[in-house]
Coordinates of C-alpha atoms in Angstrom, one line a residue:
M8 CA 145.9 238.2 233.7
R9 CA 148.6 235.7 234.3
Y10 CA 149.4 234.3 230.7
D11 CA 151.9 231.6 232.1
I12 CA 149.2 230.2 234.4
A13 CA 146.7 230.0 231.6
F14 CA 149.1 228.3 229.5
F15 CA 149.9 225.9 232.0
L16 CA 146.4 225.1 233.0
C17 CA 145.5 224.7 229.0
C18 CA 148.3 221.9 228.4
C19 CA 148.7 220.5 231.8
R20 CA 145.4 220.6 233.6
S21 CA 145.0 216.9 232.9
F22 CA 148.1 216.1 235.0
L23 CA 146.7 217.8 237.9
S24 CA 145.2 215.7 240.8
S25 CA 141.4 216.0 240.8
R26 CA 141.7 215.3 244.6
Q27 CA 143.3 218.4 245.5
S28 CA 140.0 220.1 246.3
E29 CA 139.5 217.4 248.8
E30 CA 142.9 218.2 250.7
E31 CA 143.1 220.7 253.7
T32 CA 143.9 224.1 251.9
F33 CA 146.5 226.9 252.7
Y34 CA 143.2 228.8 253.9
D35 CA 142.2 226.3 255.9
L36 CA 145.2 226.0 257.8
L37 CA 145.5 229.4 258.6
G38 CA 141.8 229.8 259.5
V39 CA 141.0 232.5 256.8
D40 CA 138.7 232.8 253.8
K41 CA 140.0 233.0 250.2
H42 CA 139.6 237.0 250.2
A43 CA 141.6 237.3 253.6
T44 CA 143.9 240.8 253.5
Q45 CA 147.6 240.6 254.2
D46 CA 146.9 241.9 257.7
E47 CA 144.4 239.3 258.2
L48 CA 146.8 236.4 257.0
K49 CA 149.6 237.9 259.3
R50 CA 147.3 237.7 262.3
A51 CA 146.0 234.4 261.4
Y52 CA 149.6 233.3 261.1
K53 CA 150.5 234.4 264.6
R54 CA 147.4 232.8 266.0
Q55 CA 148.2 229.5 264.5
S56 CA 151.7 229.7 265.5
L57 CA 150.9 229.9 269.0
Q58 CA 148.5 226.8 268.7
M59 CA 150.5 224.6 266.4
H60 CA 154.3 225.5 267.2
P61 CA 156.0 222.3 268.6
D62 CA 157.6 224.0 271.7
K63 CA 154.3 225.7 272.4
L64 CA 152.5 221.9 272.1
A65 CA 155.3 220.7 274.5
Q66 CA 154.8 223.4 276.8
R67 CA 151.3 222.6 277.2
G68 CA 152.2 219.1 278.0
Q69 CA 151.2 217.5 274.8
T70 CA 153.2 214.9 273.1
V71 CA 154.8 216.4 269.7
T72 CA 154.5 214.0 267.1
A73 CA 156.1 214.0 263.5
E74 CA 152.7 214.9 262.2
D75 CA 152.4 217.7 264.6
R76 CA 155.7 219.3 263.2
D77 CA 155.0 218.8 259.6
R78 CA 151.6 220.2 259.8
F79 CA 153.4 223.3 261.7
T80 CA 155.8 223.3 258.5
R81 CA 153.0 223.2 256.0
M82 CA 151.2 225.7 257.9
R83 CA 154.2 228.0 257.8
N84 CA 154.6 227.3 254.1
A85 CA 151.3 228.4 253.8
Y86 CA 151.8 231.8 255.0
E87 CA 155.0 232.1 253.0
V88 CA 152.8 231.6 249.7
L89 CA 149.7 233.5 250.6
S90 CA 151.7 236.5 251.8
D91 CA 153.1 236.9 248.4
P92 CA 150.8 238.1 245.9
R93 CA 152.1 236.5 242.8
R94 CA 152.5 232.9 244.3
R95 CA 148.9 233.3 245.9
E96 CA 147.6 233.8 242.5
T97 CA 149.4 231.0 241.4
Y98 CA 148.2 228.8 244.1
D99 CA 144.6 229.8 243.6
R100 CA 144.6 228.7 239.9
I101 CA 146.6 225.5 240.0
G102 CA 146.7 224.7 243.8
E103 CA 149.6 223.4 246.0
R104 CA 150.4 220.7 243.7
G105 CA 150.6 222.6 240.3
M106 CA 152.5 225.3 242.1
K107 CA 155.1 223.1 243.1
W108 CA 155.7 221.8 239.9
M109 CA 156.0 225.3 238.3
E110 CA 158.5 226.0 240.9
D111 CA 160.3 222.8 241.5
P112 CA 160.3 220.8 237.8
L113 CA 162.7 218.2 239.6
S114 CA 159.8 217.1 242.1
I115 CA 157.6 215.7 239.6
D116 CA 156.7 212.2 240.0
P117 CA 156.1 210.7 236.3
Q118 CA 153.9 207.7 238.1
E119 CA 151.8 210.6 239.7
L120 CA 151.4 212.0 236.2
A121 CA 150.4 209.0 234.7
H122 CA 147.9 208.2 237.2
N123 CA 146.4 212.1 237.0
F124 CA 146.3 211.6 233.6
A125 CA 144.4 208.5 233.4
T126 CA 141.7 209.7 236.0
S127 CA 141.5 212.9 234.3
S128 CA 138.3 214.2 232.2
I129 CA 138.1 213.3 228.4
L130 CA 137.9 217.2 227.8
D131 CA 141.5 217.7 229.6
R132 CA 142.9 214.6 227.7
S133 CA 141.8 215.9 224.6
K134 CA 143.4 219.1 225.1
I135 CA 146.9 217.2 225.3
F136 CA 146.2 215.6 222.3
A137 CA 144.7 218.7 220.2
I138 CA 148.0 220.3 221.5
F139 CA 150.1 217.6 219.9
L140 CA 148.0 217.4 216.7
A141 CA 148.5 221.2 216.2
I142 CA 152.6 220.9 216.8
Y143 CA 152.5 218.1 214.0
I144 CA 150.4 220.2 211.8
A145 CA 152.5 223.3 212.3
V146 CA 155.6 221.3 211.7
F147 CA 154.5 219.5 208.4
L148 CA 152.4 222.6 207.0
L149 CA 155.8 225.0 207.0
P150 CA 157.4 222.8 204.5
I151 CA 154.1 222.2 202.0
L152 CA 153.8 225.9 202.2
I153 CA 157.3 226.8 201.3
C154 CA 157.1 224.4 198.4
L155 CA 154.0 225.8 197.3
M156 CA 155.6 229.3 197.3
A157 CA 158.6 228.3 195.3
D158 CA 156.8 226.8 193.0
G159 CA 154.7 230.1 192.5
T160 CA 151.4 228.5 193.3
F161 CA 150.8 231.3 195.6
G162 CA 151.2 234.2 192.9
G163 CA 152.3 237.3 194.4
A164 CA 152.1 236.2 198.1
K165 CA 154.8 237.3 200.5
W166 CA 157.1 235.0 202.4
V167 CA 156.4 236.8 205.4
A168 CA 152.7 235.5 204.9
V169 CA 153.8 232.2 204.0
L170 CA 156.0 231.7 206.8
T171 CA 153.3 232.6 209.5
P172 CA 153.5 228.9 211.0
L173 CA 157.1 229.5 211.8
W174 CA 156.3 232.8 213.5
L175 CA 153.7 231.1 215.5
W176 CA 156.6 228.6 216.4
D177 CA 159.0 231.1 217.2
V178 CA 156.5 232.7 219.6
F179 CA 155.7 229.6 221.2
I180 CA 159.6 228.9 221.9
L181 CA 160.4 232.4 222.9
F182 CA 157.5 232.2 225.6
Y183 CA 159.3 229.1 226.7
H184 CA 162.5 230.6 227.1
V185 CA 161.2 233.5 229.0
R186 CA 159.1 231.4 231.4
V187 CA 162.2 229.5 232.2
I188 CA 164.3 232.5 233.0
M189 CA 161.1 233.7 235.0
M190 CA 161.1 230.7 237.0
G191 CA 164.3 231.2 239.2
P192 CA 166.7 228.9 240.7
I193 CA 165.7 225.2 240.9
K194 CA 165.1 224.3 244.6
R195 CA 167.2 221.5 245.8
P196 CA 165.2 218.5 246.3
E197 CA 164.9 217.0 249.7
T198 CA 167.0 213.7 248.8
I199 CA 169.9 215.7 247.8
P200 CA 172.2 217.1 250.6
E201 CA 172.9 220.5 250.4
E202 CA 176.6 220.4 250.0
E203 CA 176.3 218.3 246.8
W204 CA 173.6 220.2 245.2
V205 CA 174.3 221.8 241.8
D206 CA 171.4 223.9 239.7
P207 CA 171.4 221.7 236.8
L208 CA 170.2 224.8 235.1
P209 CA 172.0 228.0 236.0
M210 CA 170.6 231.2 234.9
R211 CA 173.5 231.8 232.5
K212 CA 172.7 228.8 230.5
R213 CA 168.8 230.1 230.6
V214 CA 170.0 233.6 229.1
S215 CA 172.6 232.1 226.7
A216 CA 170.0 229.8 225.5
L217 CA 167.4 232.5 225.1
V218 CA 170.4 234.7 223.2
R219 CA 171.0 232.1 220.9
F220 CA 167.4 231.6 220.0
V221 CA 167.1 235.5 219.4
F222 CA 169.7 235.2 216.7
L223 CA 168.0 232.2 215.0
V224 CA 164.8 234.4 214.7
L225 CA 166.5 237.5 213.8
F226 CA 167.9 235.6 210.7
Q227 CA 164.5 234.3 210.1
V228 CA 163.0 238.0 209.8
L229 CA 166.0 239.0 208.0
L230 CA 165.8 236.3 205.3
A231 CA 162.1 236.9 205.0
L232 CA 162.4 240.4 204.4
R233 CA 165.2 240.0 202.1
M234 CA 163.2 237.8 199.7
D235 CA 160.4 239.8 199.5
G236 CA 162.3 242.5 198.9
F237 CA 161.5 245.0 201.8
I238 CA 165.4 245.2 202.4
A239 CA 168.4 245.2 200.0
F240 CA 171.0 243.9 202.7
P241 CA 173.8 241.7 201.0
W242 CA 173.4 237.6 201.6
W243 CA 176.2 237.5 203.8
A244 CA 174.9 240.2 205.8
V245 CA 171.4 238.5 206.4
F246 CA 173.0 235.4 207.4
I247 CA 175.4 236.9 210.2
P248 CA 172.8 236.1 213.0
L249 CA 173.0 232.4 211.9
Y250 CA 176.5 232.7 212.1
F251 CA 176.6 233.6 215.7
W252 CA 173.5 231.0 216.2
E253 CA 175.8 228.2 215.3
M254 CA 179.1 229.5 216.8
M255 CA 177.3 229.6 220.3
A256 CA 176.3 226.0 219.8
L257 CA 179.7 225.1 218.5
K258 CA 181.4 226.4 221.5
K259 CA 179.2 224.6 223.8
K260 CA 179.5 221.3 221.9
I261 CA 183.1 221.5 221.8
S262 CA 183.1 222.0 225.7
V263 CA 181.1 218.9 226.3
A264 CA 183.2 216.9 223.7
M265 CA 186.2 217.7 225.5
I266 CA 185.0 217.0 229.3
N267 CA 186.6 214.6 231.3
I268 CA 184.7 211.8 232.9
V269 CA 186.0 210.8 236.2
T270 CA 185.1 209.3 239.3
H271 CA 184.7 211.1 242.8
A272 CA 188.1 209.7 243.7
E273 CA 189.9 211.1 240.6
L274 CA 188.1 214.5 240.9
E275 CA 189.2 214.8 244.7
L276 CA 192.8 214.0 243.4
A277 CA 192.4 216.8 240.4
I278 CA 191.1 219.6 242.6
G279 CA 193.0 218.6 245.7
K280 CA 189.9 218.7 247.9
N281 CA 186.6 217.1 248.7
F282 CA 183.6 218.0 246.4
A283 CA 181.3 218.6 249.1
E284 CA 184.1 221.3 250.4
C285 CA 183.5 223.5 247.1
D286 CA 181.5 226.5 246.7
A287 CA 178.9 227.4 244.5
A288 CA 181.2 228.9 242.2
E289 CA 183.7 225.7 242.1
K290 CA 181.0 223.5 242.0
D291 CA 179.6 225.2 238.7
D292 CA 183.0 225.2 237.2
I293 CA 183.6 221.4 238.0
Q294 CA 180.2 220.7 236.3
R295 CA 181.5 222.5 233.1
R296 CA 184.8 220.5 233.0
F297 CA 183.8 217.0 234.5
I298 CA 181.4 214.3 234.2
L299 CA 181.2 212.6 237.6
V300 CA 180.6 208.8 237.5
P301 CA 180.2 206.1 240.4
A302 CA 183.0 203.9 238.2
K303 CA 184.5 203.7 235.2
S304 CA 182.0 200.8 233.9
G305 CA 178.2 200.3 234.1
P306 CA 175.1 202.2 233.0
V307 CA 176.2 205.5 234.4
Y308 CA 179.6 205.6 232.7
D309 CA 178.0 204.4 229.4
A310 CA 175.8 207.2 229.4
A311 CA 178.5 209.9 230.1
C312 CA 180.5 208.2 227.0
R313 CA 177.3 208.9 225.0
I314 CA 177.0 212.0 226.0
K315 CA 180.7 212.9 224.8
A316 CA 180.1 211.0 221.7
E317 CA 176.8 212.9 220.6
A318 CA 178.6 216.0 221.3
K319 CA 181.3 215.2 219.1
M320 CA 178.9 214.2 216.3
D321 CA 177.0 217.7 216.9
V322 CA 180.4 219.3 216.1
V323 CA 180.8 217.6 212.9
R324 CA 177.1 218.8 212.0
I325 CA 177.7 222.3 212.9
L326 CA 180.9 222.4 210.9
A327 CA 179.1 221.0 207.9
R328 CA 176.2 223.5 208.1
V329 CA 178.5 226.5 208.5
V330 CA 180.6 225.4 205.7
F331 CA 177.2 224.7 203.6
T332 CA 175.9 228.5 204.5
V333 CA 179.2 229.9 203.5
L334 CA 179.1 228.1 200.1
L335 CA 175.4 229.2 199.8
V336 CA 176.0 232.9 200.6
L337 CA 178.8 232.7 197.9
N338 CA 176.7 231.3 195.3
L339 CA 173.9 233.8 195.7
E340 CA 176.4 236.7 195.8
L341 CA 177.8 235.3 192.6
G342 CA 174.6 235.0 190.9
K343 CA 174.0 231.4 191.4
E344 CA 177.3 230.7 189.2
W345 CA 178.2 227.4 191.1
S346 CA 176.4 224.0 190.7
W347 CA 174.4 223.2 193.4
W348 CA 175.8 220.0 193.8
I349 CA 179.2 221.8 195.0
V350 CA 177.4 223.9 197.5
F351 CA 175.6 220.6 199.0
V352 CA 178.8 218.7 199.4
P353 CA 179.1 219.6 203.2
I354 CA 175.7 218.2 203.8
F355 CA 176.3 215.0 201.7
A356 CA 179.8 214.7 203.9
M357 CA 177.9 215.3 207.1
V358 CA 175.6 212.4 206.3
V359 CA 178.2 209.9 205.4
C360 CA 179.9 210.7 208.8
I361 CA 176.7 210.1 210.8
I362 CA 175.9 207.0 209.2
G363 CA 179.2 205.8 209.4
S364 CA 179.7 206.7 213.1
A365 CA 176.3 205.0 213.8
F366 CA 177.3 201.6 211.8
H367 CA 180.7 201.6 213.6
N368 CA 179.0 201.9 217.0
W369 CA 176.4 199.4 216.3
V370 CA 179.6 196.7 215.4
Q371 CA 181.1 197.6 218.3
V372 CA 178.2 197.3 220.9
Q373 CA 177.1 194.0 218.9
A374 CA 180.8 192.4 219.0
E375 CA 180.8 193.3 222.9
A376 CA 177.8 191.8 223.7
A377 CA 178.7 188.7 221.4
K378 CA 182.0 188.6 223.3
R379 CA 180.5 189.0 226.9
D380 CA 177.4 186.5 226.5
P381 CA 177.6 184.7 222.9
S382 CA 174.6 182.5 224.0
L383 CA 172.5 185.6 223.9
F384 CA 173.8 187.5 221.1
D385 CA 174.7 185.4 218.2
Q386 CA 177.3 187.0 215.9
N387 CA 179.3 186.1 212.9
A388 CA 182.7 184.7 213.5
D389 CA 184.4 187.4 211.4
V390 CA 182.8 190.3 213.4
E391 CA 183.9 188.9 216.5
Q392 CA 187.5 188.1 215.2
G393 CA 187.5 191.9 214.2
Y394 CA 186.7 193.1 217.5
T395 CA 188.4 190.7 220.0
Q396 CA 191.2 193.4 220.8
M397 CA 188.7 195.8 221.6
D398 CA 188.5 195.8 225.3
D399 CA 191.7 194.1 226.8
K400 CA 191.3 195.6 230.3
S401 CA 188.1 193.7 231.0
N402 CA 189.7 190.1 229.9
N403 CA 189.6 188.9 233.5
E404 CA 185.9 190.1 234.2
D405 CA 184.6 188.2 231.0
D406 CA 185.2 184.7 232.4
K407 CA 182.7 185.4 235.4
P408 CA 179.3 184.5 234.5
L409 CA 176.8 187.3 233.7
T410 CA 174.1 188.2 236.2
D411 CA 170.6 189.0 235.0
E412 CA 171.5 192.5 235.2
D413 CA 174.3 192.3 233.3
K414 CA 172.4 190.8 230.6
E415 CA 169.6 193.5 230.7
E416 CA 172.3 196.0 230.3
L417 CA 173.8 194.5 227.5
K418 CA 170.4 194.5 225.9
T419 CA 169.9 198.0 226.4
K420 CA 173.3 198.8 224.7
V421 CA 172.2 196.9 221.8

């Protein structure tokens, strides 16, 4: 039994079109039934190729249309799918569209998903709401159980049993990571030229994410066993997997925080050649070191800047958590001789940094919006005066009237 398909149908059946059964199936294209053997599929493919191939049609004096070419391509794709036992099982269970979404997530059309969901049955839609409800219950139930256990309400219960919602959540996420790895390389969308295509989720990232999650689960298991008294490891040993989990995230976030935001012209100047001339390894290295933007202004550039800013804040969060866990382990090893206020100082500092950074960004965006369009964003004079020198390079542009698109961009920023 294919559990990944069963899970996909359970969660996503409402997003699949109910009209798939009305379309010409792969079996219809090849002229065989659903129980055809591999030999029958091979003979049917040869027979259909002789009838549908554009060259054969031209030899018979027929005018070859784009529809003829597309139908032959789809027939050839049907044979490739049905001749692969695993892909054939996937197709039989979830159809052509569902199989394409599983193999090529980038091909998903949000509007089509919304339409399919709106026209699906009440039962299929109810499954989605039930899944989200179960997730919310699991998320909120866990801290409640931990508090009751810490207060002694459960008597002699074990932490391993109390943390059951956490284990279920871990199994769900582990299944997701394994499924992402088994999915294979993401296929290039037809709208992107082959020389410009870079896999947004290379295999090294998928494996790294799985390894990092395994470290987190290992820490959870060791912590539960240590608190139940099944193992007598020192606390510093119990927290080792957590430190590895944090260090892997820290390495990733530091690289993003230090990444360079460049235009295509600046990238070509830096690497000495056109991006399209780079091989797969070079493109992968460029993706790690640079964020490509069309210009040093506009929504794309602002989004890239937000990515860097969020990565910097993530570095602060990770460092605060690491210092907190070090102080926590020291306090546990020393018999809780320190005040818990001291142990939680890194968390308090992290909260102050997050709030301060968010407020600073908010004031900056408000001041920039007021400077470019005072009629649309009314700000206090002292705030405007404090940030008048914030963006000197755009002084010449500020005198130009803003278009409706510029105003919408300002609203989005605010």
